[in-house]
CSV table of C-alpha atoms in Angstrom, one decimal:
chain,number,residue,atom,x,y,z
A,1,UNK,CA,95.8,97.6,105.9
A,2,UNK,CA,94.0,98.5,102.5
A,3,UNK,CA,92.9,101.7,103.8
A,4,UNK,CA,96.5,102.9,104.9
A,5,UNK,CA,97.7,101.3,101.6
A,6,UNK,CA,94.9,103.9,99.5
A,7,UNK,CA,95.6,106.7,102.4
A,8,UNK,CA,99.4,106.6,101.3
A,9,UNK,CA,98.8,106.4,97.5
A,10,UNK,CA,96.7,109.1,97.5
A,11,UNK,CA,98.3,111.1,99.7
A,12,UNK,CA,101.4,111.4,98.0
A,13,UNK,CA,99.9,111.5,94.7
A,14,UNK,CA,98.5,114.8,96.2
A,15,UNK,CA,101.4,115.9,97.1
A,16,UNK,CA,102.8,115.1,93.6
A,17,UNK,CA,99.7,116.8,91.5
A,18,UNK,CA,100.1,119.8,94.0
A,19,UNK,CA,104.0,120.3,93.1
A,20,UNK,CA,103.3,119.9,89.5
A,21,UNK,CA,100.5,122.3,89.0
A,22,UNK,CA,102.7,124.7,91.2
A,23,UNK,CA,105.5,124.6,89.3
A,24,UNK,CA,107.0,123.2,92.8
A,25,UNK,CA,109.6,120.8,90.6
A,26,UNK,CA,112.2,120.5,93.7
A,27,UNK,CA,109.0,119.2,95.7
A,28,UNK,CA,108.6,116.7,92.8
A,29,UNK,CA,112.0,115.5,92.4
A,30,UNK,CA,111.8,114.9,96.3
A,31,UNK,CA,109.1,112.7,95.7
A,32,UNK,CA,110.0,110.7,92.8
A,33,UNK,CA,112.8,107.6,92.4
A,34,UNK,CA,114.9,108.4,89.9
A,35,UNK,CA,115.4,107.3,87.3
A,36,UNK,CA,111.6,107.7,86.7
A,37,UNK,CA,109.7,106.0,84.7
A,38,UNK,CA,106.4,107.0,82.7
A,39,UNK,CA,105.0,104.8,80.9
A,40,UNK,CA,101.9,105.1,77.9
A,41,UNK,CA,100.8,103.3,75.3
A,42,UNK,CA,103.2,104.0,72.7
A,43,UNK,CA,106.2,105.3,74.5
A,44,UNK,CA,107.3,106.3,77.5
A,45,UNK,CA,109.5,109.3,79.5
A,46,UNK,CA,112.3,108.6,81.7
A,47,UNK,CA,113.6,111.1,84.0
A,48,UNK,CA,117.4,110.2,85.0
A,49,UNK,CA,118.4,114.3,86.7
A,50,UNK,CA,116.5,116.1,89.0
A,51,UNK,CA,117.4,118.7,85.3
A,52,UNK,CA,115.2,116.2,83.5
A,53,UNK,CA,112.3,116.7,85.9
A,54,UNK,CA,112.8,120.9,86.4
A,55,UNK,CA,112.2,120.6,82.6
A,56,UNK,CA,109.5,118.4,82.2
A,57,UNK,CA,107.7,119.3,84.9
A,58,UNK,CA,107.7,122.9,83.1
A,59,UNK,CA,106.9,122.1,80.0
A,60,UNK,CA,104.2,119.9,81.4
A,61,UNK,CA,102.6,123.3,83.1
A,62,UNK,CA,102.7,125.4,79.8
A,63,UNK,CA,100.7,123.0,77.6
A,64,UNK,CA,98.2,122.1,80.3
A,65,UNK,CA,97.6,125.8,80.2
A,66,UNK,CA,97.6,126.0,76.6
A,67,UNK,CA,95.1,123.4,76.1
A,68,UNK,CA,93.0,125.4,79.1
A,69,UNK,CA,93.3,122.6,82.0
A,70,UNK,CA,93.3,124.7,85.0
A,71,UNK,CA,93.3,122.0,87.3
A,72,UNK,CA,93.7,117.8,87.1
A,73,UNK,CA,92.2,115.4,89.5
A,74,UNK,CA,94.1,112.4,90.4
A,75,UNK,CA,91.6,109.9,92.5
A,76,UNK,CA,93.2,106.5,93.7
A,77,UNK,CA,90.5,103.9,93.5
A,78,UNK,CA,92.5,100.8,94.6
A,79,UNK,CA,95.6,100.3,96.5
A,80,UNK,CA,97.5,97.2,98.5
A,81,UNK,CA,100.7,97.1,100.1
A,82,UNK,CA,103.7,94.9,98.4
A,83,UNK,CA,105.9,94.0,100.9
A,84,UNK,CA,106.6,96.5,103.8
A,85,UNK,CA,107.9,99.2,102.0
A,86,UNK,CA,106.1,99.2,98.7
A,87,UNK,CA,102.1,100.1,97.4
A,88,UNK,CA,100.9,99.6,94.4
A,89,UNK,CA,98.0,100.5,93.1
A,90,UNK,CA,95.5,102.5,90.2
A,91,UNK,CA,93.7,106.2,90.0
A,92,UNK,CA,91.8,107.9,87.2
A,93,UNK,CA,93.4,111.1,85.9
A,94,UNK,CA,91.1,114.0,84.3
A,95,UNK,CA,91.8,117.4,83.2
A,96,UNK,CA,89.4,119.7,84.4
A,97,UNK,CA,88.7,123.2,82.4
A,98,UNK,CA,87.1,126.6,83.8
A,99,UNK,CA,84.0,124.9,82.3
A,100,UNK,CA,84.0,120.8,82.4
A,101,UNK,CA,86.1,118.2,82.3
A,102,UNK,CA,88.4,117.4,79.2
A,103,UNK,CA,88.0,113.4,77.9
A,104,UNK,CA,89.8,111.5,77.8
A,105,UNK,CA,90.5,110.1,81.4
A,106,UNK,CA,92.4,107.4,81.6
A,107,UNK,CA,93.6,104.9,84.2
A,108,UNK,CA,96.8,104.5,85.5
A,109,UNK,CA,98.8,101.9,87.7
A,110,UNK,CA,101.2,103.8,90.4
A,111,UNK,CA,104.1,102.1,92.4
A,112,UNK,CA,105.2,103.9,95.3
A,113,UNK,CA,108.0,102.9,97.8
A,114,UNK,CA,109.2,104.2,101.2
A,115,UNK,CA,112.7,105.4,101.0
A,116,UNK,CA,114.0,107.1,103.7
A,117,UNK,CA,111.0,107.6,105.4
A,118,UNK,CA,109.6,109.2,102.3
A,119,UNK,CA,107.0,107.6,100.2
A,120,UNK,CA,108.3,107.9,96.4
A,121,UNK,CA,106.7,107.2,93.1
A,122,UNK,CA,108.5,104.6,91.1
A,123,UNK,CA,106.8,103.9,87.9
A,124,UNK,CA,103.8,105.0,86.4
A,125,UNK,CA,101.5,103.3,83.7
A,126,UNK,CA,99.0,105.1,82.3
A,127,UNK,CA,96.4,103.6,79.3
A,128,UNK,CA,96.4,106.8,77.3
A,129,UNK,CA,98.7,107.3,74.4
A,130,UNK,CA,100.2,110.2,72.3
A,131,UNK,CA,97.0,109.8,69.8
A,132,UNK,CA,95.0,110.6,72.9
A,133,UNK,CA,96.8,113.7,73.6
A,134,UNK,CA,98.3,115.4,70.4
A,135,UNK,CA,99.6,118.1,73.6
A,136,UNK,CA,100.8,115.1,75.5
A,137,UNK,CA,103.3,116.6,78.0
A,138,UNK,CA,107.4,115.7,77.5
A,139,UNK,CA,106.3,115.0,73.8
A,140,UNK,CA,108.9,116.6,71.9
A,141,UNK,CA,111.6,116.3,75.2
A,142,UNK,CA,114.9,114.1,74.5
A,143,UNK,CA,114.0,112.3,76.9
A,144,UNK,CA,110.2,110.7,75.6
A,145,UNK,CA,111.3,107.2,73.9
A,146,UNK,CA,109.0,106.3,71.2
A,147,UNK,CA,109.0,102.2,71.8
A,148,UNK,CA,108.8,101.7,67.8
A,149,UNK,CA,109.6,98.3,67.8
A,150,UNK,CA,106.4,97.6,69.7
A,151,UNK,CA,104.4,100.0,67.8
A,152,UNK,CA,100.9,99.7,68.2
A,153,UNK,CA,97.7,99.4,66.0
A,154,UNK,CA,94.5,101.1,66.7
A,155,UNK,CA,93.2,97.4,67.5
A,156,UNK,CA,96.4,96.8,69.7
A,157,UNK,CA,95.7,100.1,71.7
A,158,UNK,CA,91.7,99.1,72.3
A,159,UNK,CA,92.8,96.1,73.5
A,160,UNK,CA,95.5,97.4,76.1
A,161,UNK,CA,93.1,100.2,77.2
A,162,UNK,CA,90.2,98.1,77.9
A,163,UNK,CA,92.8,95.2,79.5
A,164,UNK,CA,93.8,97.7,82.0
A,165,UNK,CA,90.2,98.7,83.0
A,166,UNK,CA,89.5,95.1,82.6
A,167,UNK,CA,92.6,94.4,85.7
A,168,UNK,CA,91.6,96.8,88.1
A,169,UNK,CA,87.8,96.2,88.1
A,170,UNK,CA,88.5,92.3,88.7
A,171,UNK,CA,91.3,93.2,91.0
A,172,UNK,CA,88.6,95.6,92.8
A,173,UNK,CA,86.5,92.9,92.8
A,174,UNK,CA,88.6,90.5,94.0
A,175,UNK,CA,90.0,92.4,97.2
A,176,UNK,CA,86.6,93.7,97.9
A,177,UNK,CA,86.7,97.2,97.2
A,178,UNK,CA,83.8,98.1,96.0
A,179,UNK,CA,83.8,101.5,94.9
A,180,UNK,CA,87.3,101.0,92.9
A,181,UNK,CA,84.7,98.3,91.3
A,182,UNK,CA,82.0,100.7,91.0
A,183,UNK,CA,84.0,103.7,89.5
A,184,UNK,CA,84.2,101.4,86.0
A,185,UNK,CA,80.2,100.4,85.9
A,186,UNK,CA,77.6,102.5,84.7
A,187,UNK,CA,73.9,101.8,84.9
A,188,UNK,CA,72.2,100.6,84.1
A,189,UNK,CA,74.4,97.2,83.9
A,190,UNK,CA,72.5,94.5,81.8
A,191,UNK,CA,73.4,91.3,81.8
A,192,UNK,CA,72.5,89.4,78.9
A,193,UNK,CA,72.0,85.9,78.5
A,194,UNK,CA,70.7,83.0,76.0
A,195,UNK,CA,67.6,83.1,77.8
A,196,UNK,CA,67.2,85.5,79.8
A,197,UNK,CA,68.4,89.3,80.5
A,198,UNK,CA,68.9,90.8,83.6
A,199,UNK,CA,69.1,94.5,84.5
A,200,UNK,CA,70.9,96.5,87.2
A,201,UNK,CA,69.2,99.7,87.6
A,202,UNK,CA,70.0,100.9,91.2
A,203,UNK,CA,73.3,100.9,93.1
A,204,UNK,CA,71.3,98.6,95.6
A,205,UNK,CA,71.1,95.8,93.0
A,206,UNK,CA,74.3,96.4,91.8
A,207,UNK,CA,75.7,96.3,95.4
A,208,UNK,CA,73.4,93.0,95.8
A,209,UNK,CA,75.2,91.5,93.0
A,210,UNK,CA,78.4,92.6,93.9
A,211,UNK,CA,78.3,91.2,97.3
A,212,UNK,CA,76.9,87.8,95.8
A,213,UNK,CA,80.1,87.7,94.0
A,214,UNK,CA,82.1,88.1,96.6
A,215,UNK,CA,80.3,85.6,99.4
A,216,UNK,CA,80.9,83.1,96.2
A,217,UNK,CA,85.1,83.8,95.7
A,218,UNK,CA,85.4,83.8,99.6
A,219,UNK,CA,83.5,80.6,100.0
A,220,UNK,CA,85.6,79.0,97.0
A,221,UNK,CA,88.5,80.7,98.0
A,222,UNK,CA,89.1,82.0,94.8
A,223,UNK,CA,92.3,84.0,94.9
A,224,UNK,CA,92.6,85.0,91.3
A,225,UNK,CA,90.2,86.4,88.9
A,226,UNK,CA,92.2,86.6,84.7
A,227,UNK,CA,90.0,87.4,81.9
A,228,UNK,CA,92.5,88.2,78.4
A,229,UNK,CA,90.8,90.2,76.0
A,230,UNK,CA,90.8,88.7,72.7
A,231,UNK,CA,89.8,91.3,70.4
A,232,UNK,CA,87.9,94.5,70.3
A,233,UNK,CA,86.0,96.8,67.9
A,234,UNK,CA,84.9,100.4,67.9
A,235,UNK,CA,81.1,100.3,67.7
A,236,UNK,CA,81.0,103.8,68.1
A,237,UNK,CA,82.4,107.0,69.2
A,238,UNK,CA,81.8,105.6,72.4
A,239,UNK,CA,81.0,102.5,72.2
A,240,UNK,CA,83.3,99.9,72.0
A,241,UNK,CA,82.9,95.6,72.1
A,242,UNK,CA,85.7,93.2,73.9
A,243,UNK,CA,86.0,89.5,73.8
A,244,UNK,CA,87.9,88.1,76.5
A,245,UNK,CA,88.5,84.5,77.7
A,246,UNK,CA,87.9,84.4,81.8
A,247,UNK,CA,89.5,82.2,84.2
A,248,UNK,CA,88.3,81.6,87.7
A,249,UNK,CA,91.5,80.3,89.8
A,250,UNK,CA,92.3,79.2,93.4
A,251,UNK,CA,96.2,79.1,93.4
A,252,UNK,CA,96.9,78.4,89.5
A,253,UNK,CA,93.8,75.9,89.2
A,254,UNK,CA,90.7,76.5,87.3
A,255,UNK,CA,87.6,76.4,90.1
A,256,UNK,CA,86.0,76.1,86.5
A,257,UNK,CA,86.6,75.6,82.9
A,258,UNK,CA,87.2,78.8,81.2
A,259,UNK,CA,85.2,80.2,79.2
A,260,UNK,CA,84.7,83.0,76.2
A,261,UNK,CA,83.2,86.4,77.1
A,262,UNK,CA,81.9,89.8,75.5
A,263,UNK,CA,81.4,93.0,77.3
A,264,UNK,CA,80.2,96.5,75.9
A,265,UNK,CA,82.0,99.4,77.2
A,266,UNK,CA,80.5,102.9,76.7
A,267,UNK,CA,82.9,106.6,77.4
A,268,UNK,CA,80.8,108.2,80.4
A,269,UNK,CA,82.4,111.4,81.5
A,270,UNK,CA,85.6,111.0,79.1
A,271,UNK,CA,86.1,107.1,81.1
A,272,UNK,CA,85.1,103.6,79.3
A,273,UNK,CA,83.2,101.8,82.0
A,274,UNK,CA,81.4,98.7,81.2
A,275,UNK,CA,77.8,98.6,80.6
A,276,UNK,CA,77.0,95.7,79.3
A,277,UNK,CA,78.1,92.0,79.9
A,278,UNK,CA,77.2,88.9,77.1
A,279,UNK,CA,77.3,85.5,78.7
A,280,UNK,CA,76.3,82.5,76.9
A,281,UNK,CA,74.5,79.6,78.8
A,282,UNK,CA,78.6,78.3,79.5
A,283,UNK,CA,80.0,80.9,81.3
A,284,UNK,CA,76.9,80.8,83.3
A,285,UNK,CA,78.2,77.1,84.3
A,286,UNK,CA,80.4,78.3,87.3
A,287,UNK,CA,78.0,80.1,89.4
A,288,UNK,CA,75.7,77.0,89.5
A,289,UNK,CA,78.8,74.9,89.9
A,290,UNK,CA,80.0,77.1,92.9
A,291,UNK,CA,76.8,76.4,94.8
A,292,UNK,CA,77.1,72.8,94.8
A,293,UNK,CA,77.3,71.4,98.3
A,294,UNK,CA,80.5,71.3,100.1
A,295,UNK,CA,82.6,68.0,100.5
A,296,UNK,CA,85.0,68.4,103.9
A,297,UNK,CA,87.8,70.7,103.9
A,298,UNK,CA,86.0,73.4,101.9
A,299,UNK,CA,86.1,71.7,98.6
A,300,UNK,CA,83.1,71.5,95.7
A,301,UNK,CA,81.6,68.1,95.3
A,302,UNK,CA,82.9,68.4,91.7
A,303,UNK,CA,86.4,68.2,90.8
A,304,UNK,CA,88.6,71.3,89.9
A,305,UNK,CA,89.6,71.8,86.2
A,306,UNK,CA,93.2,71.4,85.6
A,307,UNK,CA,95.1,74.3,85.3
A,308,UNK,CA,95.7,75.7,81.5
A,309,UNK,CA,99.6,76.0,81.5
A,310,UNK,CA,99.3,79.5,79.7
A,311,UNK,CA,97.9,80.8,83.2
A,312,UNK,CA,99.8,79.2,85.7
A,313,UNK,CA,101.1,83.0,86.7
A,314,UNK,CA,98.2,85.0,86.6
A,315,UNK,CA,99.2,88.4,84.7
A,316,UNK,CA,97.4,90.6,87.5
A,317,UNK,CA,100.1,88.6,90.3
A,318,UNK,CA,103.0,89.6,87.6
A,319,UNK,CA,102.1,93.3,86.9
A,320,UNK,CA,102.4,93.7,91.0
A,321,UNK,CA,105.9,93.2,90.8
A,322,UNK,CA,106.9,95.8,88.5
């Protein structure tokens, strides 16, 4: 049901990319629920009129062209059903010139719902922000609501840029879809340790430690994967650290104590992707934990860790109801 789920989110975000770069703004009205949301990082859109969407859609065309995009490429790497009549889901946007692709791409979460037989987009949730794109399109409209009493510092818009890629590889992960996962690695991938570092230099080690990962949260039924990122700094132009505190769950209990994380993210091809995870010898205390032997019923020999109030709904389980 996953592949029909990513056939119809990408299908129809085809349909919409097509209609846009085409000028086609009836065939985009057609497939949008309106009022239409688009959310970014410091604002948002909202088309209420088909008007609303002639317009934008317009303006949207001219700057693209002005800034030299001749085409953008919208690829759905995870999506899942929500009930019978809803997908949610995320894709990578990038703007391509005549000669390369034009950074930044960013991610974006997509919720699409069947309405008279018609698959429709309903929101949109991208991790870019006006900064990103001085030529943002709908900029100047009426229409783009500038959300200033949640304005955001540089340090605030790291942090909700790299919790968004954060989400979708861990949801990726999660739901076994391994090249959504893959699409935010880049190799090599070290791991480092107190002790010892390890290195993933081939996609057949990285799928070997994928799939180790996922024979662990099967066996465990683990059915949520949280990690909150903390804080973040800008090592470089493309460089950037993230502390995060992780959380293993099986329906709102720890499988294991929480612990504090660090990853290095580095821009490949105008998208952060991680390439480089700091453990300490505690967060390496759930792996060895998960391989202790099995009491009846499925359950480790070692007791579960209560729940930390804070995470009894998992933010991931939330965001799918939007």
């Amino acid at each position: 049901m996953g592949d029909d789920a990513k056939h119809i989110y990408q299908a129809t975000l085809d349909v919409l990319t097509r209609a846009a770069l085409a000028r086609d703004t009836a065939t985009f009205a057609r497939h949008l629920v309106l009022p239409h949301v688009i959310k970014m990082l410091d604002g948002k859109v909202v088309y209420n009129t088909e008007q609303e969407v002639h317009d934008g859609i317009n303006e949207y065309r001219d700057k693209l062209e002005r800034i030299g995009v001749q085409t953008v490429e919208r690829n759905c790497s995870f999506a899942r059903f929500v009930g019978d009549t809803m997908v949610s889901g995320y894709h990578v946007t990038q703007n391509v010139t005549r000669d390369a692709p034009l950074p930044p791409a960013y991610i974006t979460k997509g919720v699409f719902c069947l309405i008279d037989g018609r698959w429709c987009m309903s929101l949109s949730d991208s991790a870019m922000s006006g900064e990103d794109w001085p030529d943002v399109p709908h900029r100047h409209m009426q229409a783009y609501a500038k959300d200033d009493e949640t304005t955001r510092t540089p340090q605030e818009m790291r942090k909700a840029v790299s919790q968004k890629l954060i989400d979708h590889a861990d949801y990726a992960l999660l739901h076994g879809d391994f090249d959504a996962w893959r699409a935010f690695i880049t190799l090599p991938l070290i791991f480092e340790g107190d002790i010892a570092t390890e290195v993933f230099a081939t996609e057949s080690q990285l799928r070997e430690q994928y799939e180790n990962y996922r024979h662990d949260f099967l066996t465990y039924k683990v059915t949520d994967v949280v990690r909150v990122v903390s804080s973040t700094e800008l090592l470089a132009q493309d460089e950037m650290r993230v502390d995060y505190r992780a959380y293993i769950l099986n329906c709102g209990t720890n499988v294991v104590a929480p612990w504090d994380g660090r990853l290095i993210l580095k821009r490949d091809q105008g998208l952060w992707r991680i390439s480089r995870i700091i453990r300490s010898s505690q967060s390496l205390q759930w792996r060895s934990r998960m391989h202790q032997p099995l009491q009846p019923g499925g359950a480790s020999s070692q007791q579960a860790v209560p729940a930390t109030p804070a995470i009894q709904k998992p933010r991931i389980q939330r965001e799918e109801r939007n």
